[in-house]
Amino acid sequence: QVHLVESGGGSAQVGGSLRLSCSASGATYDNPCMAWFRQAPGKAREGIAAIYSENGVTSYANSVAGRFTISQDNAKNTVYLQMDSLEPKDTGTYFCAAPSGRLCWLTDETEYRHWGQGTQVTVSS
């Protein structure tokens, strides 16, 4: 079992930055990758970034590519999401997730077994 805890959410102005953290505990040795999802009010949850533990390969949704950066500190079992050039459309609850398999597809949340409780991000003008 993997336990995930997000932190770092809050409020930001348009064009500002926030950094989210996801701390993993438990059976983290079996985590091939980690991903960040978000859910805006009234909308479906969206996969936005993923990173593979062994080689650091990353992937991003088009909606955040070039503005958000996912990174990891394997020694701390922590994954980060640096969010720059924030826009009002980035408002939502952000979740980190670990898959049940070996791949972190951003387009299929059913592939993820472990989820954090979420952290709120609000971007205002």
mmCIF file of N, CA and C in Angstrom:
data_model
loop_
_atom_site.group_PDB
_atom_site.id
_atom_site.type_symbol
_atom_site.label_atom_id
_atom_site.label_comp_id
_atom_site.label_asym_id
_atom_site.label_seq_id
_atom_site.Cartn_x
_atom_site.Cartn_y
_atom_site.Cartn_z
ATOM 1 N N GLN A 1 0.836 -1.185 0.000
ATOM 2 C CA GLN A 1 0.000 0.000 0.000
ATOM 3 C C GLN A 1 0.880 1.247 0.000
ATOM 4 N N VAL A 2 0.484 2.221 -0.785
ATOM 5 C CA VAL A 2 1.219 3.486 -0.880
ATOM 6 C C VAL A 2 0.329 4.607 -0.342
ATOM 7 N N HIS A 3 0.891 5.416 0.527
ATOM 8 C CA HIS A 3 0.167 6.549 1.087
ATOM 9 C C HIS A 3 0.740 7.837 0.513
ATOM 10 N N LEU A 4 -0.119 8.670 -0.073
ATOM 11 C CA LEU A 4 0.323 9.900 -0.740
ATOM 12 C C LEU A 4 -0.280 11.112 -0.039
ATOM 13 N N VAL A 5 0.549 12.121 0.175
ATOM 14 C CA VAL A 5 0.090 13.348 0.818
ATOM 15 C C VAL A 5 0.580 14.545 0.020
ATOM 16 N N GLU A 6 -0.367 15.344 -0.469
ATOM 17 C CA GLU A 6 -0.006 16.561 -1.210
ATOM 18 C C GLU A 6 0.069 17.749 -0.256
ATOM 19 N N SER A 7 0.880 18.718 -0.650
ATOM 20 C CA SER A 7 0.968 19.976 0.088
ATOM 21 C C SER A 7 1.405 21.075 -0.863
ATOM 22 N N GLY A 8 1.269 22.319 -0.424
ATOM 23 C CA GLY A 8 1.763 23.439 -1.203
ATOM 24 C C GLY A 8 0.709 24.210 -1.966
ATOM 25 N N GLY A 9 -0.526 23.772 -1.893
ATOM 26 C CA GLY A 9 -1.579 24.508 -2.573
ATOM 27 C C GLY A 9 -1.849 25.844 -1.900
ATOM 28 N N GLY A 10 -2.665 26.653 -2.540
ATOM 29 C CA GLY A 10 -3.004 27.952 -1.979
ATOM 30 C C GLY A 10 -3.512 28.873 -3.066
ATOM 31 N N SER A 11 -3.382 30.160 -2.823
ATOM 32 C CA SER A 11 -3.871 31.165 -3.773
ATOM 33 C C SER A 11 -2.704 31.858 -4.446
ATOM 34 N N ALA A 12 -2.913 32.239 -5.698
ATOM 35 C CA ALA A 12 -1.897 32.956 -6.453
ATOM 36 C C ALA A 12 -2.572 33.916 -7.413
ATOM 37 N N GLN A 13 -1.823 34.922 -7.796
ATOM 38 C CA GLN A 13 -2.312 35.858 -8.793
ATOM 39 C C GLN A 13 -2.008 35.313 -10.186
ATOM 40 N N VAL A 14 -2.740 35.801 -11.162
ATOM 41 C CA VAL A 14 -2.449 35.450 -12.550
ATOM 42 C C VAL A 14 -0.993 35.805 -12.858
ATOM 43 N N GLY A 15 -0.314 34.857 -13.476
ATOM 44 C CA GLY A 15 1.099 35.043 -13.785
ATOM 45 C C GLY A 15 2.030 34.622 -12.676
ATOM 46 N N GLY A 16 1.479 34.263 -11.530
ATOM 47 C CA GLY A 16 2.292 33.859 -10.392
ATOM 48 C C GLY A 16 2.677 32.393 -10.438
ATOM 49 N N SER A 17 3.267 31.943 -9.333
ATOM 50 C CA SER A 17 3.773 30.569 -9.256
ATOM 51 C C SER A 17 3.390 29.914 -7.941
ATOM 52 N N LEU A 18 3.285 28.606 -7.994
ATOM 53 C CA LEU A 18 3.112 27.781 -6.805
ATOM 54 C C LEU A 18 3.892 26.505 -7.024
ATOM 55 N N ARG A 19 4.301 25.893 -5.921
ATOM 56 C CA ARG A 19 5.001 24.608 -6.002
ATOM 57 C C ARG A 19 4.282 23.605 -5.109
ATOM 58 N N LEU A 20 3.835 22.539 -5.723
ATOM 59 C CA LEU A 20 3.170 21.475 -4.990
ATOM 60 C C LEU A 20 4.158 20.352 -4.696
ATOM 61 N N SER A 21 3.935 19.681 -3.583
ATOM 62 C CA SER A 21 4.740 18.517 -3.219
ATOM 63 C C SER A 21 3.825 17.331 -2.980
ATOM 64 N N CYS A 22 4.322 16.159 -3.285
ATOM 65 C CA CYS A 22 3.603 14.915 -3.013
ATOM 66 C C CYS A 22 4.576 13.965 -2.329
ATOM 67 N N SER A 23 4.317 13.686 -1.076
ATOM 68 C CA SER A 23 5.177 12.807 -0.300
ATOM 69 C C SER A 23 4.569 11.412 -0.262
ATOM 70 N N ALA A 24 5.376 10.427 -0.619
ATOM 71 C CA ALA A 24 4.906 9.040 -0.663
ATOM 72 C C ALA A 24 5.521 8.229 0.463
ATOM 73 N N SER A 25 4.731 7.352 1.035
ATOM 74 C CA SER A 25 5.223 6.436 2.067
ATOM 75 C C SER A 25 4.575 5.075 1.848
ATOM 76 N N GLY A 26 5.128 4.067 2.499
ATOM 77 C CA GLY A 26 4.613 2.719 2.322
ATOM 78 C C GLY A 26 5.436 1.979 1.292
ATOM 79 N N ALA A 27 4.784 1.237 0.427
ATOM 80 C CA ALA A 27 5.468 0.395 -0.555
ATOM 81 C C ALA A 27 5.932 1.194 -1.758
ATOM 82 N N THR A 28 6.706 2.249 -1.517
ATOM 83 C CA THR A 28 7.127 3.143 -2.594
ATOM 84 C C THR A 28 8.126 2.497 -3.528
ATOM 85 N N TYR A 29 8.780 1.409 -3.094
ATOM 86 C CA TYR A 29 9.778 0.753 -3.931
ATOM 87 C C TYR A 29 9.157 0.214 -5.198
ATOM 88 N N ASP A 30 7.843 0.010 -5.169
ATOM 89 C CA ASP A 30 7.150 -0.582 -6.311
ATOM 90 C C ASP A 30 6.515 0.468 -7.205
ATOM 91 N N ASN A 31 6.820 1.740 -6.966
ATOM 92 C CA ASN A 31 6.252 2.815 -7.779
ATOM 93 C C ASN A 31 7.115 3.077 -9.001
ATOM 94 N N PRO A 32 6.681 2.695 -10.200
ATOM 95 C CA PRO A 32 7.484 2.979 -11.379
ATOM 96 C C PRO A 32 7.404 4.443 -11.794
ATOM 97 N N CYS A 33 6.311 5.105 -11.443
ATOM 98 C CA CYS A 33 6.104 6.483 -11.862
ATOM 99 C C CYS A 33 5.049 7.136 -10.967
ATOM 100 N N MET A 34 4.955 8.440 -11.063
ATOM 101 C CA MET A 34 3.954 9.205 -10.329
ATOM 102 C C MET A 34 3.351 10.238 -11.279
ATOM 103 N N ALA A 35 2.130 10.609 -10.998
ATOM 104 C CA ALA A 35 1.463 11.584 -11.858
ATOM 105 C C ALA A 35 0.702 12.610 -11.022
ATOM 106 N N TRP A 36 0.483 13.753 -11.647
ATOM 107 C CA TRP A 36 -0.378 14.790 -11.072
ATOM 108 C C TRP A 36 -1.638 14.906 -11.917
ATOM 109 N N PHE A 37 -2.761 14.964 -11.232
ATOM 110 C CA PHE A 37 -4.044 15.214 -11.859
ATOM 111 C C PHE A 37 -4.633 16.478 -11.241
ATOM 112 N N ARG A 38 -5.612 17.046 -11.894
ATOM 113 C CA ARG A 38 -6.336 18.159 -11.295
ATOM 114 C C ARG A 38 -7.793 18.083 -11.701
ATOM 115 N N GLN A 39 -8.631 18.698 -10.875
ATOM 116 C CA GLN A 39 -10.063 18.720 -11.151
ATOM 117 C C GLN A 39 -10.599 20.105 -10.875
ATOM 118 N N ALA A 40 -11.052 20.750 -11.930
ATOM 119 C CA ALA A 40 -11.684 22.055 -11.789
ATOM 120 C C ALA A 40 -13.141 21.866 -11.382
ATOM 121 N N PRO A 41 -13.735 22.853 -10.758
ATOM 122 C CA PRO A 41 -15.136 22.740 -10.345
ATOM 123 C C PRO A 41 -16.047 22.407 -11.512
ATOM 124 N N GLY A 42 -16.839 21.358 -11.363
ATOM 125 C CA GLY A 42 -17.790 20.973 -12.390
ATOM 126 C C GLY A 42 -17.190 20.269 -13.594
ATOM 127 N N LYS A 43 -15.911 19.936 -13.519
ATOM 128 C CA LYS A 43 -15.260 19.289 -14.657
ATOM 129 C C LYS A 43 -14.663 17.948 -14.252
ATOM 130 N N ALA A 44 -14.355 17.137 -15.248
ATOM 131 C CA ALA A 44 -13.732 15.840 -15.005
ATOM 132 C C ALA A 44 -12.283 16.014 -14.575
ATOM 133 N N ARG A 45 -11.774 15.025 -13.886
ATOM 134 C CA ARG A 45 -10.371 15.067 -13.477
ATOM 135 C C ARG A 45 -9.478 14.913 -14.693
ATOM 136 N N GLU A 46 -8.391 15.682 -14.713
ATOM 137 C CA GLU A 46 -7.491 15.760 -15.874
ATOM 138 C C GLU A 46 -6.072 15.409 -15.464
ATOM 139 N N GLY A 47 -5.450 14.484 -16.174
ATOM 140 C CA GLY A 47 -4.047 14.184 -15.948
ATOM 141 C C GLY A 47 -3.189 15.257 -16.574
ATOM 142 N N ILE A 48 -2.220 15.810 -15.814
ATOM 143 C CA ILE A 48 -1.450 16.927 -16.341
ATOM 144 C C ILE A 48 0.052 16.679 -16.418
ATOM 145 N N ALA A 49 0.608 15.821 -15.594
ATOM 146 C CA ALA A 49 2.052 15.595 -15.640
ATOM 147 C C ALA A 49 2.389 14.253 -15.007
ATOM 148 N N ALA A 50 3.429 13.630 -15.524
ATOM 149 C CA ALA A 50 3.891 12.356 -14.975
ATOM 150 C C ALA A 50 5.403 12.290 -15.059
ATOM 151 N N ILE A 51 5.997 11.497 -14.155
ATOM 152 C CA ILE A 51 7.448 11.323 -14.163
ATOM 153 C C ILE A 51 7.764 9.885 -13.785
ATOM 154 N N TYR A 52 8.747 9.296 -14.474
ATOM 155 C CA TYR A 52 9.168 7.942 -14.208
ATOM 156 C C TYR A 52 10.351 7.939 -13.244
ATOM 157 N N SER A 53 10.249 7.095 -12.242
ATOM 158 C CA SER A 53 11.203 7.111 -11.138
ATOM 159 C C SER A 53 12.619 6.776 -11.577
ATOM 160 N N GLU A 54 12.768 5.802 -12.438
ATOM 161 C CA GLU A 54 14.086 5.282 -12.760
ATOM 162 C C GLU A 54 14.888 6.215 -13.654
ATOM 163 N N ASN A 55 14.255 6.799 -14.660
ATOM 164 C CA ASN A 55 15.018 7.588 -15.624
ATOM 165 C C ASN A 55 14.619 9.067 -15.693
ATOM 166 N N GLY A 56 13.596 9.455 -14.919
ATOM 167 C CA GLY A 56 13.200 10.862 -14.891
ATOM 168 C C GLY A 56 12.445 11.343 -16.117
ATOM 169 N N VAL A 57 12.058 10.420 -16.987
ATOM 170 C CA VAL A 57 11.296 10.813 -18.177
ATOM 171 C C VAL A 57 9.968 11.419 -17.735
ATOM 172 N N THR A 58 9.593 12.516 -18.392
ATOM 173 C CA THR A 58 8.379 13.238 -18.025
ATOM 174 C C THR A 58 7.416 13.338 -19.204
ATOM 175 N N SER A 59 6.164 13.561 -18.887
ATOM 176 C CA SER A 59 5.157 13.843 -19.902
ATOM 177 C C SER A 59 4.187 14.867 -19.337
ATOM 178 N N TYR A 60 3.605 15.661 -20.243
ATOM 179 C CA TYR A 60 2.722 16.750 -19.836
ATOM 180 C C TYR A 60 1.489 16.808 -20.732
ATOM 181 N N ALA A 61 0.402 17.256 -20.154
ATOM 182 C CA ALA A 61 -0.771 17.582 -20.951
ATOM 183 C C ALA A 61 -0.508 18.891 -21.681
ATOM 184 N N ASN A 62 -1.137 19.059 -22.830
ATOM 185 C CA ASN A 62 -0.951 20.275 -23.609
ATOM 186 C C ASN A 62 -1.348 21.522 -22.813
ATOM 187 N N SER A 63 -2.301 21.357 -21.912
ATOM 188 C CA SER A 63 -2.823 22.497 -21.163
ATOM 189 C C SER A 63 -1.797 23.109 -20.202
ATOM 190 N N VAL A 64 -0.749 22.342 -19.862
ATOM 191 C CA VAL A 64 0.240 22.850 -18.903
ATOM 192 C C VAL A 64 1.666 22.828 -19.455
ATOM 193 N N ALA A 65 1.884 22.214 -20.597
ATOM 194 C CA ALA A 65 3.234 22.106 -21.164
ATOM 195 C C ALA A 65 3.845 23.495 -21.346
ATOM 196 N N GLY A 66 5.082 23.629 -20.901
ATOM 197 C CA GLY A 66 5.779 24.900 -21.009
ATOM 198 C C GLY A 66 5.574 25.817 -19.819
ATOM 199 N N ARG A 67 4.606 25.503 -18.977
ATOM 200 C CA ARG A 67 4.338 26.326 -17.774
ATOM 201 C C ARG A 67 4.582 25.555 -16.483
ATOM 202 N N PHE A 68 4.307 24.254 -16.501
ATOM 203 C CA PHE A 68 4.467 23.421 -15.313
ATOM 204 C C PHE A 68 5.664 22.490 -15.502
ATOM 205 N N THR A 69 6.325 22.170 -14.376
ATOM 206 C CA THR A 69 7.456 21.248 -14.409
ATOM 207 C C THR A 69 7.310 20.232 -13.296
ATOM 208 N N ILE A 70 7.343 18.958 -13.653
ATOM 209 C CA ILE A 70 7.301 17.901 -12.657
ATOM 210 C C ILE A 70 8.730 17.435 -12.396
ATOM 211 N N SER A 71 9.041 17.171 -11.136
ATOM 212 C CA SER A 71 10.369 16.695 -10.780
ATOM 213 C C SER A 71 10.245 15.759 -9.584
ATOM 214 N N GLN A 72 11.355 15.131 -9.220
ATOM 215 C CA GLN A 72 11.308 14.169 -8.124
ATOM 216 C C GLN A 72 12.587 14.187 -7.321
ATOM 217 N N ASP A 73 12.461 13.803 -6.089
ATOM 218 C CA ASP A 73 13.599 13.553 -5.217
ATOM 219 C C ASP A 73 13.398 12.138 -4.692
ATOM 220 N N ASN A 74 14.033 11.180 -5.334
ATOM 221 C CA ASN A 74 13.802 9.778 -4.981
ATOM 222 C C ASN A 74 14.257 9.466 -3.562
ATOM 223 N N ALA A 75 15.273 10.157 -3.091
ATOM 224 C CA ALA A 75 15.753 9.915 -1.733
ATOM 225 C C ALA A 75 14.699 10.295 -0.688
ATOM 226 N N LYS A 76 13.858 11.255 -1.043
ATOM 227 C CA LYS A 76 12.809 11.708 -0.132
ATOM 228 C C LYS A 76 11.445 11.143 -0.494
ATOM 229 N N ASN A 77 11.392 10.311 -1.536
ATOM 230 C CA ASN A 77 10.104 9.766 -2.010
ATOM 231 C C ASN A 77 9.092 10.880 -2.229
ATOM 232 N N THR A 78 9.555 11.933 -2.865
ATOM 233 C CA THR A 78 8.717 13.104 -3.063
ATOM 234 C C THR A 78 8.736 13.534 -4.522
ATOM 235 N N VAL A 79 7.569 13.889 -5.015
ATOM 236 C CA VAL A 79 7.418 14.409 -6.365
ATOM 237 C C VAL A 79 6.892 15.837 -6.248
ATOM 238 N N TYR A 80 7.389 16.698 -7.117
ATOM 239 C CA TYR A 80 7.022 18.108 -7.075
ATOM 240 C C TYR A 80 6.325 18.522 -8.370
ATOM 241 N N LEU A 81 5.537 19.574 -8.272
ATOM 242 C CA LEU A 81 4.951 20.197 -9.459
ATOM 243 C C LEU A 81 5.139 21.696 -9.322
ATOM 244 N N GLN A 82 6.084 22.212 -10.101
ATOM 245 C CA GLN A 82 6.328 23.656 -10.149
ATOM 246 C C GLN A 82 5.380 24.252 -11.167
ATOM 247 N N MET A 83 4.553 25.178 -10.731
ATOM 248 C CA MET A 83 3.544 25.771 -11.602
ATOM 249 C C MET A 83 3.852 27.250 -11.782
ATOM 250 N N ASP A 84 4.180 27.638 -12.986
ATOM 251 C CA ASP A 84 4.501 29.025 -13.316
ATOM 252 C C ASP A 84 3.481 29.574 -14.303
ATOM 253 N N SER A 85 3.497 30.890 -14.458
ATOM 254 C CA SER A 85 2.579 31.560 -15.388
ATOM 255 C C SER A 85 1.148 31.080 -15.174
ATOM 256 N N LEU A 86 0.738 31.061 -13.936
ATOM 257 C CA LEU A 86 -0.586 30.542 -13.593
ATOM 258 C C LEU A 86 -1.693 31.370 -14.223
ATOM 259 N N GLU A 87 -2.759 30.676 -14.581
ATOM 260 C CA GLU A 87 -3.935 31.288 -15.206
ATOM 261 C C GLU A 87 -5.167 30.882 -14.411
ATOM 262 N N PRO A 88 -6.240 31.649 -14.517
ATOM 263 C CA PRO A 88 -7.473 31.280 -13.785
ATOM 264 C C PRO A 88 -7.945 29.870 -14.094
ATOM 265 N N LYS A 89 -7.713 29.381 -15.297
ATOM 266 C CA LYS A 89 -8.141 28.036 -15.670
ATOM 267 C C LYS A 89 -7.366 26.953 -14.925
ATOM 268 N N ASP A 90 -6.289 27.324 -14.234
ATOM 269 C CA ASP A 90 -5.528 26.360 -13.439
ATOM 270 C C ASP A 90 -6.153 26.129 -12.064
ATOM 271 N N THR A 91 -7.173 26.878 -11.743
ATOM 272 C CA THR A 91 -7.858 26.709 -10.468
ATOM 273 C C THR A 91 -8.490 25.328 -10.372
ATOM 274 N N GLY A 92 -8.308 24.688 -9.219
ATOM 275 C CA GLY A 92 -8.882 23.372 -9.022
ATOM 276 C C GLY A 92 -8.212 22.646 -7.879
ATOM 277 N N THR A 93 -8.612 21.399 -7.707
ATOM 278 C CA THR A 93 -7.980 20.535 -6.706
ATOM 279 C C THR A 93 -6.950 19.670 -7.407
ATOM 280 N N TYR A 94 -5.754 19.642 -6.867
ATOM 281 C CA TYR A 94 -4.647 18.906 -7.474
ATOM 282 C C TYR A 94 -4.357 17.647 -6.656
ATOM 283 N N PHE A 95 -4.224 16.531 -7.374
ATOM 284 C CA PHE A 95 -3.997 15.240 -6.760
ATOM 285 C C PHE A 95 -2.722 14.608 -7.319
ATOM 286 N N CYS A 96 -1.981 13.925 -6.481
ATOM 287 C CA CYS A 96 -0.930 13.058 -7.007
ATOM 288 C C CYS A 96 -1.444 11.627 -6.953
ATOM 289 N N ALA A 97 -0.885 10.795 -7.832
ATOM 290 C CA ALA A 97 -1.386 9.441 -7.960
ATOM 291 C C ALA A 97 -0.273 8.494 -8.376
ATOM 292 N N ALA A 98 -0.402 7.241 -7.930
ATOM 293 C CA ALA A 98 0.533 6.188 -8.311
ATOM 294 C C ALA A 98 -0.248 5.086 -9.010
ATOM 295 N N PRO A 99 0.289 4.525 -10.091
ATOM 296 C CA PRO A 99 -0.477 3.567 -10.882
ATOM 297 C C PRO A 99 -0.479 2.165 -10.293
ATOM 298 N N SER A 100 -1.422 1.365 -10.735
ATOM 299 C CA SER A 100 -1.440 -0.045 -10.354
ATOM 300 C C SER A 100 -0.510 -0.850 -11.255
ATOM 301 N N GLY A 101 -0.238 -0.331 -12.448
ATOM 302 C CA GLY A 101 0.653 -0.997 -13.374
ATOM 303 C C GLY A 101 2.005 -0.322 -13.452
ATOM 304 N N ARG A 102 2.614 -0.386 -14.636
ATOM 305 C CA ARG A 102 3.970 0.120 -14.810
ATOM 306 C C ARG A 102 4.016 1.422 -15.602
ATOM 307 N N LEU A 103 2.863 1.894 -16.066
ATOM 308 C CA LEU A 103 2.828 3.085 -16.898
ATOM 309 C C LEU A 103 1.961 4.171 -16.289
ATOM 310 N N CYS A 104 2.317 5.408 -16.576
ATOM 311 C CA CYS A 104 1.544 6.554 -16.100
ATOM 312 C C CYS A 104 0.930 7.288 -17.290
ATOM 313 N N TRP A 105 -0.165 6.720 -17.790
ATOM 314 C CA TRP A 105 -0.878 7.393 -18.864
ATOM 315 C C TRP A 105 -1.683 8.542 -18.278
ATOM 316 N N LEU A 106 -1.537 9.729 -18.842
ATOM 317 C CA LEU A 106 -2.265 10.880 -18.335
ATOM 318 C C LEU A 106 -3.735 10.856 -18.732
ATOM 319 N N THR A 107 -4.064 10.029 -19.704
ATOM 320 C CA THR A 107 -5.427 10.033 -20.236
ATOM 321 C C THR A 107 -6.325 8.974 -19.628
ATOM 322 N N ASP A 108 -5.807 8.195 -18.674
ATOM 323 C CA ASP A 108 -6.613 7.115 -18.117
ATOM 324 C C ASP A 108 -6.431 7.050 -16.610
ATOM 325 N N GLU A 109 -7.301 7.732 -15.879
ATOM 326 C CA GLU A 109 -7.160 7.754 -14.419
ATOM 327 C C GLU A 109 -7.511 6.416 -13.794
ATOM 328 N N THR A 110 -8.184 5.538 -14.532
ATOM 329 C CA THR A 110 -8.515 4.225 -13.969
ATOM 330 C C THR A 110 -7.273 3.364 -13.778
ATOM 331 N N GLU A 111 -6.131 3.777 -14.387
ATOM 332 C CA GLU A 111 -4.889 3.030 -14.236
ATOM 333 C C GLU A 111 -4.230 3.291 -12.881
ATOM 334 N N TYR A 112 -4.765 4.230 -12.110
ATOM 335 C CA TYR A 112 -4.121 4.645 -10.870
ATOM 336 C C TYR A 112 -4.824 4.043 -9.664
ATOM 337 N N ARG A 113 -4.032 3.414 -8.813
ATOM 338 C CA ARG A 113 -4.573 2.745 -7.641
ATOM 339 C C ARG A 113 -4.520 3.626 -6.396
ATOM 340 N N HIS A 114 -3.470 4.428 -6.288
ATOM 341 C CA HIS A 114 -3.249 5.197 -5.065
ATOM 342 C C HIS A 114 -3.393 6.685 -5.356
ATOM 343 N N TRP A 115 -4.141 7.359 -4.501
ATOM 344 C CA TRP A 115 -4.399 8.791 -4.668
ATOM 345 C C TRP A 115 -4.171 9.536 -3.359
ATOM 346 N N GLY A 116 -3.685 10.760 -3.473
ATOM 347 C CA GLY A 116 -3.628 11.626 -2.306
ATOM 348 C C GLY A 116 -4.991 12.252 -2.061
ATOM 349 N N GLN A 117 -5.072 13.038 -1.005
ATOM 350 C CA GLN A 117 -6.347 13.644 -0.631
ATOM 351 C C GLN A 117 -6.634 14.918 -1.425
ATOM 352 N N GLY A 118 -5.621 15.444 -2.089
ATOM 353 C CA GLY A 118 -5.798 16.636 -2.905
ATOM 354 C C GLY A 118 -5.429 17.908 -2.168
ATOM 355 N N THR A 119 -4.994 18.894 -2.945
ATOM 356 C CA THR A 119 -4.683 20.217 -2.391
ATOM 357 C C THR A 119 -5.271 21.264 -3.332
ATOM 358 N N GLN A 120 -5.861 22.305 -2.768
ATOM 359 C CA GLN A 120 -6.592 23.295 -3.547
ATOM 360 C C GLN A 120 -5.656 24.378 -4.075
ATOM 361 N N VAL A 121 -5.836 24.715 -5.338
ATOM 362 C CA VAL A 121 -5.117 25.819 -5.971
ATOM 363 C C VAL A 121 -6.145 26.793 -6.531
ATOM 364 N N THR A 122 -5.999 28.052 -6.181
ATOM 365 C CA THR A 122 -6.905 29.091 -6.662
ATOM 366 C C THR A 122 -6.092 30.211 -7.297
ATOM 367 N N VAL A 123 -6.402 30.506 -8.549
ATOM 368 C CA VAL A 123 -5.695 31.565 -9.267
ATOM 369 C C VAL A 123 -6.688 32.673 -9.586
ATOM 370 N N SER A 124 -6.367 33.860 -9.172
ATOM 371 C CA SER A 124 -7.278 34.978 -9.370
ATOM 372 C C SER A 124 -6.550 36.145 -10.053
ATOM 373 N N SER A 125 -7.346 36.945 -10.715
ATOM 374 C CA SER A 125 -6.774 38.101 -11.422
ATOM 375 C C SER A 125 -6.851 39.360 -10.572
#
